[in-house]
Short mmCIF file of C-alpha atoms in Angstrom, two decimals:
data_model
loop_
_atom_site.label_atom_id
_atom_site.label_comp_id
_atom_site.label_asym_id
_atom_site.label_seq_id
_atom_site.Cartn_x
_atom_site.Cartn_y
_atom_site.Cartn_z
CA UNK A 17 0.00 0.00 0.00
CA UNK A 18 1.34 3.42 -0.95
CA UNK A 19 2.00 6.13 1.66
CA UNK A 20 -0.82 8.15 0.12
CA UNK A 21 -3.26 5.25 0.50
CA UNK A 22 -2.14 4.68 4.10
CA UNK A 23 -2.69 8.33 4.82
CA UNK A 24 -6.23 8.26 3.40
CA UNK A 25 -7.03 5.26 5.59
CA UNK A 26 -5.60 6.65 8.84
CA UNK A 27 -6.88 10.22 8.51
CA UNK A 28 -10.62 10.77 8.99
CA UNK A 29 -12.34 12.13 5.84
CA UNK A 30 -13.24 15.45 7.46
CA UNK A 31 -9.56 16.10 8.24
CA UNK A 32 -8.23 15.35 4.78
CA UNK A 33 -7.21 18.21 2.53
CA UNK A 34 -10.02 19.52 0.39
CA UNK A 35 -12.73 17.39 1.99
CA UNK A 36 -15.04 20.39 2.16
CA UNK A 37 -14.89 20.72 -1.65
CA UNK A 38 -16.42 17.27 -2.06
CA UNK A 39 -19.00 18.00 0.61
CA UNK A 40 -19.88 21.27 -1.12
CA UNK A 41 -20.22 19.48 -4.45
CA UNK A 42 -22.60 16.90 -2.98
CA UNK A 43 -24.56 19.65 -1.20
CA UNK A 44 -24.85 21.63 -4.44
CA UNK A 45 -26.27 18.62 -6.26
CA UNK A 46 -28.61 17.97 -3.33
CA UNK A 47 -29.86 21.56 -3.51
CA UNK A 48 -30.54 21.11 -7.21
CA UNK A 49 -32.41 17.88 -6.47
CA UNK A 50 -34.51 19.60 -3.80
CA UNK A 51 -35.37 22.36 -6.24
CA UNK A 52 -36.37 19.90 -8.95
CA UNK A 53 -38.52 17.93 -6.51
CA UNK A 54 -40.35 21.12 -5.56
CA UNK A 55 -41.55 21.74 -9.10
CA UNK A 56 -45.25 20.89 -9.55
CA UNK A 57 -44.60 18.77 -12.63
CA UNK A 58 -41.93 16.71 -10.89
CA UNK A 59 -44.16 16.33 -7.82
CA UNK A 60 -46.87 15.01 -10.10
CA UNK A 61 -44.48 12.29 -11.23
CA UNK A 62 -43.91 11.28 -7.60
CA UNK A 63 -40.16 11.87 -7.84
CA UNK A 64 -38.67 12.69 -4.43
CA UNK A 65 -35.68 14.91 -3.68
CA UNK A 66 -33.63 11.78 -2.93
CA UNK A 67 -34.30 10.33 -6.35
CA UNK A 68 -33.54 13.61 -8.11
CA UNK A 69 -30.31 14.00 -6.12
CA UNK A 70 -28.94 10.56 -7.00
CA UNK A 71 -29.80 11.03 -10.68
CA UNK A 72 -27.95 14.35 -10.76
CA UNK A 73 -25.09 12.72 -8.88
CA UNK A 74 -24.81 9.91 -11.41
CA UNK A 75 -24.73 12.41 -14.28
CA UNK A 76 -22.00 14.46 -12.59
CA UNK A 77 -20.18 11.32 -11.47
CA UNK A 78 -19.76 10.17 -15.05
CA UNK A 79 -18.85 13.56 -16.53
CA UNK A 80 -17.27 16.14 -14.27
CA UNK A 81 -16.39 14.25 -11.10
CA UNK A 82 -13.59 12.00 -12.47
CA UNK A 83 -11.55 15.13 -13.28
CA UNK A 84 -11.80 16.52 -9.75
CA UNK A 85 -12.07 13.27 -7.75
CA UNK A 86 -8.53 13.56 -6.38
CA UNK A 87 -9.44 16.76 -4.52
CA UNK A 88 -13.09 16.09 -3.70
CA UNK A 89 -13.32 12.34 -2.94
CA UNK A 90 -12.83 12.63 0.87
CA UNK A 91 -15.76 15.01 1.21
CA UNK A 92 -17.95 12.94 -1.09
CA UNK A 93 -17.22 9.79 0.92
CA UNK A 94 -17.93 11.69 4.15
CA UNK A 95 -21.33 12.68 2.75
CA UNK A 96 -22.33 9.17 1.69
CA UNK A 97 -21.31 7.61 5.00
CA UNK A 98 -21.47 9.95 7.99
CA UNK A 99 -24.23 12.22 6.68
CA UNK A 100 -26.23 9.17 5.61
CA UNK A 101 -26.19 7.72 9.12
CA UNK A 102 -27.12 11.05 10.66
CA UNK A 103 -29.95 11.38 8.13
CA UNK A 104 -31.34 7.95 9.06
CA UNK A 105 -31.27 8.89 12.76
CA UNK A 106 -33.18 12.13 12.13
CA UNK A 107 -35.64 10.20 9.95
CA UNK A 108 -37.16 9.15 13.25
CA UNK A 109 -38.76 12.59 13.56
CA UNK A 110 -41.10 11.62 10.71
CA UNK A 111 -42.88 8.87 12.64
CA UNK A 112 -44.54 8.29 16.01
CA UNK A 113 -46.00 5.28 17.76
CA UNK A 114 -49.34 7.09 17.68
CA UNK A 115 -49.40 6.43 13.92
CA UNK A 116 -50.13 2.78 14.66
CA UNK A 117 -53.31 3.64 16.57
CA UNK A 118 -54.77 5.45 13.57
CA UNK A 119 -54.81 2.34 11.38
CA UNK A 120 -55.12 -0.20 14.19
CA UNK A 121 -53.33 -3.44 14.88
CA UNK A 122 -54.43 -4.78 11.49
CA UNK A 123 -52.36 -2.11 9.76
CA UNK A 124 -49.28 -3.05 11.77
CA UNK A 125 -49.72 -6.78 11.10
CA UNK A 126 -50.15 -6.14 7.38
CA UNK A 127 -46.93 -4.13 7.23
CA UNK A 128 -44.94 -6.71 9.19
CA UNK A 129 -46.07 -9.52 6.90
CA UNK A 130 -45.46 -7.46 3.75
CA UNK A 131 -41.95 -6.39 4.81
CA UNK A 132 -40.87 -9.89 5.85
CA UNK A 133 -42.34 -11.71 2.86
CA UNK A 134 -41.08 -9.24 0.23
CA UNK A 135 -37.53 -9.22 1.59
CA UNK A 136 -37.30 -13.00 1.93
CA UNK A 137 -38.76 -13.44 -1.55
CA UNK A 138 -36.24 -10.94 -2.93
CA UNK A 139 -33.27 -12.84 -1.53
CA UNK A 140 -34.61 -16.20 -2.69
CA UNK A 141 -35.58 -15.08 -6.20
CA UNK A 142 -32.51 -12.90 -6.63
CA UNK A 143 -29.95 -15.54 -5.72
CA UNK A 144 -31.74 -18.68 -6.93
CA UNK A 145 -33.76 -17.70 -10.00
CA UNK A 146 -32.00 -14.60 -11.36
CA UNK A 147 -28.48 -15.57 -10.17
CA UNK A 148 -27.80 -12.12 -8.74
CA UNK A 149 -25.31 -11.52 -5.96
CA UNK A 150 -26.85 -11.46 -2.51
CA UNK A 151 -26.00 -7.81 -1.81
CA UNK A 152 -27.97 -6.57 -4.82
CA UNK A 153 -30.86 -8.90 -3.98
CA UNK A 154 -31.00 -7.67 -0.38
CA UNK A 155 -30.85 -4.01 -1.38
CA UNK A 156 -33.65 -4.36 -3.94
CA UNK A 157 -35.61 -6.34 -1.37
CA UNK A 158 -35.16 -3.67 1.31
CA UNK A 159 -36.23 -0.90 -1.05
CA UNK A 160 -39.28 -2.80 -2.28
CA UNK A 161 -40.30 -4.00 1.17
CA UNK A 162 -39.94 -0.85 3.26
CA UNK A 163 -39.54 2.67 1.89
CA UNK A 164 -37.78 2.76 -1.45
CA UNK A 165 -34.56 4.67 -1.88
CA UNK A 166 -34.26 5.60 1.81
CA UNK A 167 -34.37 1.92 2.82
CA UNK A 168 -31.79 1.00 0.19
CA UNK A 169 -29.47 3.69 1.53
CA UNK A 170 -30.08 2.63 5.13
CA UNK A 171 -29.32 -1.01 4.34
CA UNK A 172 -26.09 -0.18 2.51
CA UNK A 173 -23.88 0.21 5.64
CA UNK A 174 -25.18 -3.13 6.95
CA UNK A 175 -24.90 -5.04 3.68
CA UNK A 176 -21.63 -3.27 2.76
CA UNK A 177 -22.48 -3.18 -0.93
CA UNK A 178 -20.64 -1.31 -3.67
CA UNK A 179 -21.96 2.05 -4.86
CA UNK A 180 -23.18 0.78 -8.23
CA UNK A 181 -25.23 -1.98 -6.57
CA UNK A 182 -26.92 0.62 -4.39
CA UNK A 183 -27.63 2.78 -7.44
CA UNK A 184 -29.10 -0.17 -9.33
CA UNK A 185 -31.37 -0.99 -6.40
CA UNK A 186 -32.53 2.62 -6.10
CA UNK A 187 -33.26 2.75 -9.83
CA UNK A 188 -35.43 -0.36 -9.73
CA UNK A 189 -37.60 0.76 -6.81
CA UNK A 190 -38.04 4.18 -8.41
CA UNK A 191 -39.19 2.64 -11.71
CA UNK A 192 -41.79 0.28 -10.27
CA UNK A 193 -42.85 2.62 -7.50
CA UNK A 194 -43.67 5.16 -10.18
CA UNK A 195 -45.65 2.56 -12.13
CA UNK A 196 -47.60 1.69 -8.99
CA UNK A 197 -48.33 5.34 -8.29
CA UNK A 198 -50.36 5.55 -11.51
CA UNK A 199 -51.63 1.96 -11.60
CA UNK A 200 -53.24 1.82 -8.15
CA UNK A 201 -55.69 4.72 -8.72
CA UNK A 202 -56.64 3.19 -12.07
CA UNK A 203 -57.40 -0.12 -10.35
CA UNK A 204 -59.37 1.40 -7.46
CA UNK A 205 -62.82 1.33 -9.12
CA UNK A 206 -62.39 -2.40 -9.75
CA UNK A 207 -61.15 -3.39 -6.27
CA UNK A 208 -64.49 -3.21 -4.48
CA UNK A 209 -63.05 -1.53 -1.36
CA UNK A 210 -63.63 1.82 0.34
CA UNK A 211 -61.15 4.71 0.57
CA UNK A 212 -59.83 3.61 3.98
CA UNK A 213 -59.06 0.06 2.84
CA UNK A 214 -57.51 1.44 -0.34
CA UNK A 215 -55.27 3.71 1.74
CA UNK A 216 -54.04 0.77 3.81
CA UNK A 217 -53.44 -1.26 0.64
CA UNK A 218 -51.53 1.54 -1.09
CA UNK A 219 -49.52 2.48 1.99
CA UNK A 220 -48.51 -1.11 2.66
CA UNK A 221 -47.42 -1.96 -0.89
CA UNK A 222 -46.21 1.13 -2.80
CA UNK A 223 -42.47 1.82 -2.60
CA UNK A 224 -41.79 5.53 -1.90
CA UNK A 225 -43.54 7.91 0.49
CA UNK A 226 -43.96 10.50 -2.28
CA UNK A 227 -45.54 7.88 -4.52
CA UNK A 228 -47.93 6.86 -1.75
CA UNK A 229 -49.04 10.46 -1.36
CA UNK A 230 -49.78 10.80 -5.07
CA UNK A 231 -51.62 7.46 -5.27
CA UNK A 232 -53.71 8.34 -2.21
CA UNK A 233 -54.64 11.87 -3.24
CA UNK A 234 -55.76 10.58 -6.63
CA UNK A 235 -58.68 8.96 -4.78
CA UNK A 236 -59.45 11.26 -1.84
CA UNK A 237 -57.92 13.06 1.14
CA UNK A 238 -59.10 10.22 3.38
CA UNK A 239 -57.31 7.66 1.24
CA UNK A 240 -54.16 9.81 1.20
CA UNK A 241 -54.15 10.28 4.98
CA UNK A 242 -54.61 6.58 5.71
CA UNK A 243 -52.05 5.62 3.06
CA UNK A 244 -49.38 7.92 4.52
CA UNK A 245 -49.98 6.64 8.07
CA UNK A 246 -49.73 3.04 6.87
CA UNK A 247 -46.56 3.93 4.98
CA UNK A 248 -45.05 5.54 8.07
CA UNK A 249 -45.57 2.31 9.98
CA UNK A 250 -43.53 0.56 7.29
CA UNK A 251 -40.86 3.21 7.79
CA UNK A 252 -40.86 2.47 11.54
CA UNK A 253 -40.08 -1.17 10.71
CA UNK A 254 -36.82 -0.04 9.09
CA UNK A 255 -34.93 -0.02 12.39
CA UNK A 256 -35.86 -3.52 13.63
CA UNK A 257 -35.30 -4.78 10.08
CA UNK A 258 -31.74 -3.40 10.07
CA UNK A 259 -31.01 -4.84 13.52
CA UNK A 260 -32.24 -8.30 12.54
CA UNK A 261 -30.37 -8.17 9.22
CA UNK A 262 -27.18 -7.05 10.95
CA UNK A 263 -27.41 -9.82 13.53
CA UNK A 264 -28.02 -12.40 10.81
CA UNK A 265 -25.11 -11.27 8.67
CA UNK A 266 -22.87 -11.09 11.74
CA UNK A 267 -23.78 -14.64 12.71
CA UNK A 268 -23.03 -15.86 9.19
CA UNK A 269 -19.67 -14.09 9.20
CA UNK A 270 -18.83 -15.73 12.51
CA UNK A 271 -19.94 -19.14 11.28
CA UNK A 272 -17.66 -18.84 8.27
CA UNK A 273 -14.64 -18.21 10.49
CA UNK A 274 -14.13 -21.87 11.44
CA UNK A 275 -16.52 -21.88 14.33
CA UNK A 276 -15.34 -18.62 15.84
CA UNK A 277 -17.79 -16.78 18.05
CA UNK A 278 -20.05 -14.61 15.87
CA UNK A 279 -19.53 -10.88 16.19
CA UNK A 280 -22.78 -9.00 16.58
CA UNK A 281 -22.79 -6.01 14.25
CA UNK A 282 -25.11 -3.41 15.69
CA UNK A 283 -26.02 -0.56 13.33
CA UNK A 284 -26.14 2.14 15.99
CA UNK A 285 -27.82 4.56 13.63
CA UNK A 286 -30.78 2.15 13.53
CA UNK A 287 -30.91 2.05 17.33
CA UNK A 288 -30.84 5.84 17.43
CA UNK A 289 -33.62 5.91 14.83
CA UNK A 290 -35.81 4.01 17.32
CA UNK A 291 -34.80 6.31 20.17
CA UNK A 292 -35.60 9.42 18.12
CA UNK A 293 -38.96 7.94 17.03
CA UNK A 294 -39.91 7.25 20.64
CA UNK A 295 -38.82 10.74 21.67
CA UNK A 296 -40.84 12.22 18.82
CA UNK A 297 -43.86 10.26 20.03
CA UNK A 298 -43.77 12.25 23.30
CA UNK A 299 -44.43 15.48 21.36
CA UNK A 300 -42.03 17.46 23.56
CA UNK A 301 -40.76 19.64 20.72
CA UNK A 302 -42.88 22.33 19.06
CA UNK A 303 -44.33 21.31 15.71
CA UNK A 304 -42.37 24.07 13.97
CA UNK A 305 -39.09 22.68 15.33
CA UNK A 306 -39.92 19.18 14.14
CA UNK A 307 -40.74 20.56 10.69
CA UNK A 308 -37.32 22.23 10.53
CA UNK A 309 -35.58 19.03 11.64
CA UNK A 310 -37.45 17.02 8.99
CA UNK A 311 -36.39 19.53 6.34
CA UNK A 312 -32.78 19.34 7.55
CA UNK A 313 -33.01 15.55 7.41
CA UNK A 314 -34.19 15.72 3.79
CA UNK A 315 -31.17 17.87 2.97
CA UNK A 316 -28.78 15.42 4.67
CA UNK A 317 -30.26 12.40 2.90
CA UNK A 318 -30.30 14.19 -0.46
CA UNK A 319 -26.63 15.11 0.03
CA UNK A 320 -25.80 11.48 0.81
CA UNK A 321 -27.73 10.39 -2.29
CA UNK A 322 -25.88 12.89 -4.46
CA UNK A 323 -22.57 11.62 -3.08
CA UNK A 324 -23.58 8.04 -3.85
CA UNK A 325 -24.40 9.08 -7.40
CA UNK A 326 -21.00 10.71 -7.76
CA UNK A 327 -19.39 7.39 -6.82
CA UNK A 328 -21.53 5.38 -9.26
CA UNK A 329 -20.09 4.44 -12.65
CA UNK A 330 -22.46 3.99 -15.57
CA UNK A 331 -20.45 1.02 -16.83
CA UNK A 332 -21.10 -0.88 -13.60
CA UNK A 333 -24.84 -0.24 -13.91
CA UNK A 334 -24.84 -1.46 -17.52
CA UNK A 335 -22.92 -4.54 -16.45
CA UNK A 336 -25.67 -5.39 -13.95
CA UNK A 337 -27.96 -6.02 -16.93
CA UNK A 338 -31.67 -6.68 -16.92
CA UNK A 339 -31.77 -9.14 -14.02
CA UNK A 340 -32.17 -6.52 -11.25
CA UNK A 341 -35.15 -5.09 -13.16
CA UNK A 342 -36.68 -8.56 -13.48
CA UNK A 343 -36.28 -9.10 -9.74
CA UNK A 344 -37.86 -5.73 -8.98
CA UNK A 345 -40.69 -6.50 -11.42
CA UNK A 346 -41.34 -9.82 -9.67
CA UNK A 347 -41.45 -8.07 -6.29
CA UNK A 348 -43.76 -5.40 -7.69
CA UNK A 349 -46.14 -8.11 -8.94
CA UNK A 350 -46.05 -9.73 -5.51
CA UNK A 351 -46.76 -6.40 -3.79
CA UNK A 352 -49.67 -5.76 -6.14
CA UNK A 353 -51.25 -9.23 -5.94
CA UNK A 354 -49.79 -10.85 -2.85
CA UNK A 355 -49.96 -7.59 -0.93
CA UNK A 356 -53.63 -7.32 -1.84
CA UNK A 357 -54.23 -10.86 -0.60
CA UNK A 358 -52.40 -10.11 2.66
CA UNK A 359 -54.54 -7.00 3.15
CA UNK A 360 -57.76 -8.95 2.53
CA UNK A 361 -56.86 -11.84 4.84
CA UNK A 362 -55.67 -9.66 7.74
CA UNK A 363 -58.65 -7.33 7.46
CA UNK A 364 -60.96 -10.37 7.56
CA UNK A 365 -59.19 -11.68 10.67
CA UNK A 366 -59.45 -8.35 12.51
CA UNK A 367 -62.96 -7.43 11.39
#
């Protein structure tokens, strides 16, 4: 290893020369993504600031960034690691345990079954049928099962996947989440359910929060409100999901080491997400403060997304081929049909 490489390993990113340039670059792209996401037309497409930021990052990462990577890489890597974890922690200010009461125990049970079944199906189909690597399968599964791009990004530190695998997973959940956003309202007249049941169905099976909002409002304000609450419960499941996944991967790593005692890998940012969610449930902070924190969190996550895009090479995405899309399509079909069946069965049990 060269002295330069040793230096980059031993010196924290925020103390390396020029790290702020990379951070500023990621923040600039994030600001552009936030602006794009605020446009009415883009909002109508259900494209969130996180999605816009990673797309802009990928464009810059395959054009301008390679020329300035030597000076900006430390700051970019700081954004996609440290800022990402901080963003996931602050994500807890978006949810409360009171959300569960508004859709009842049935809503919670539906989300638990959907998250578990979609993720397990993703790993099985991805590795067995489509012959994908397990990291890509798990990332696509996390994004499809929980909350789209945010879940993919949150799972990345646990799975330890390469940047292009994360980008591929984000792309797939964006594509089929967008399809669902338009398809669900079109199907509503043929489902034979009321606005409340539709909201639970949409919130428990559509990928991104922004897409859930659009699909709900296309029917009614009641459907939108219920859909968002149901979706937020899925978001709350992100933390226990990460803890279970981390424990499982840690046990496997220990088992592979010739019987050595497994090392439990605890994603502390997931633990802090739970702590923040519980604190937020106490409603101790003024609503205006929480709104500011949520906006700051969006900026942090968008910056992390932009940094990820900067580190993503188009050639690696092309090399992934069509298999990730086929996996995501299979999961989308399961969410649409299997998710509907899960909703119907659980509602019947709790009625």
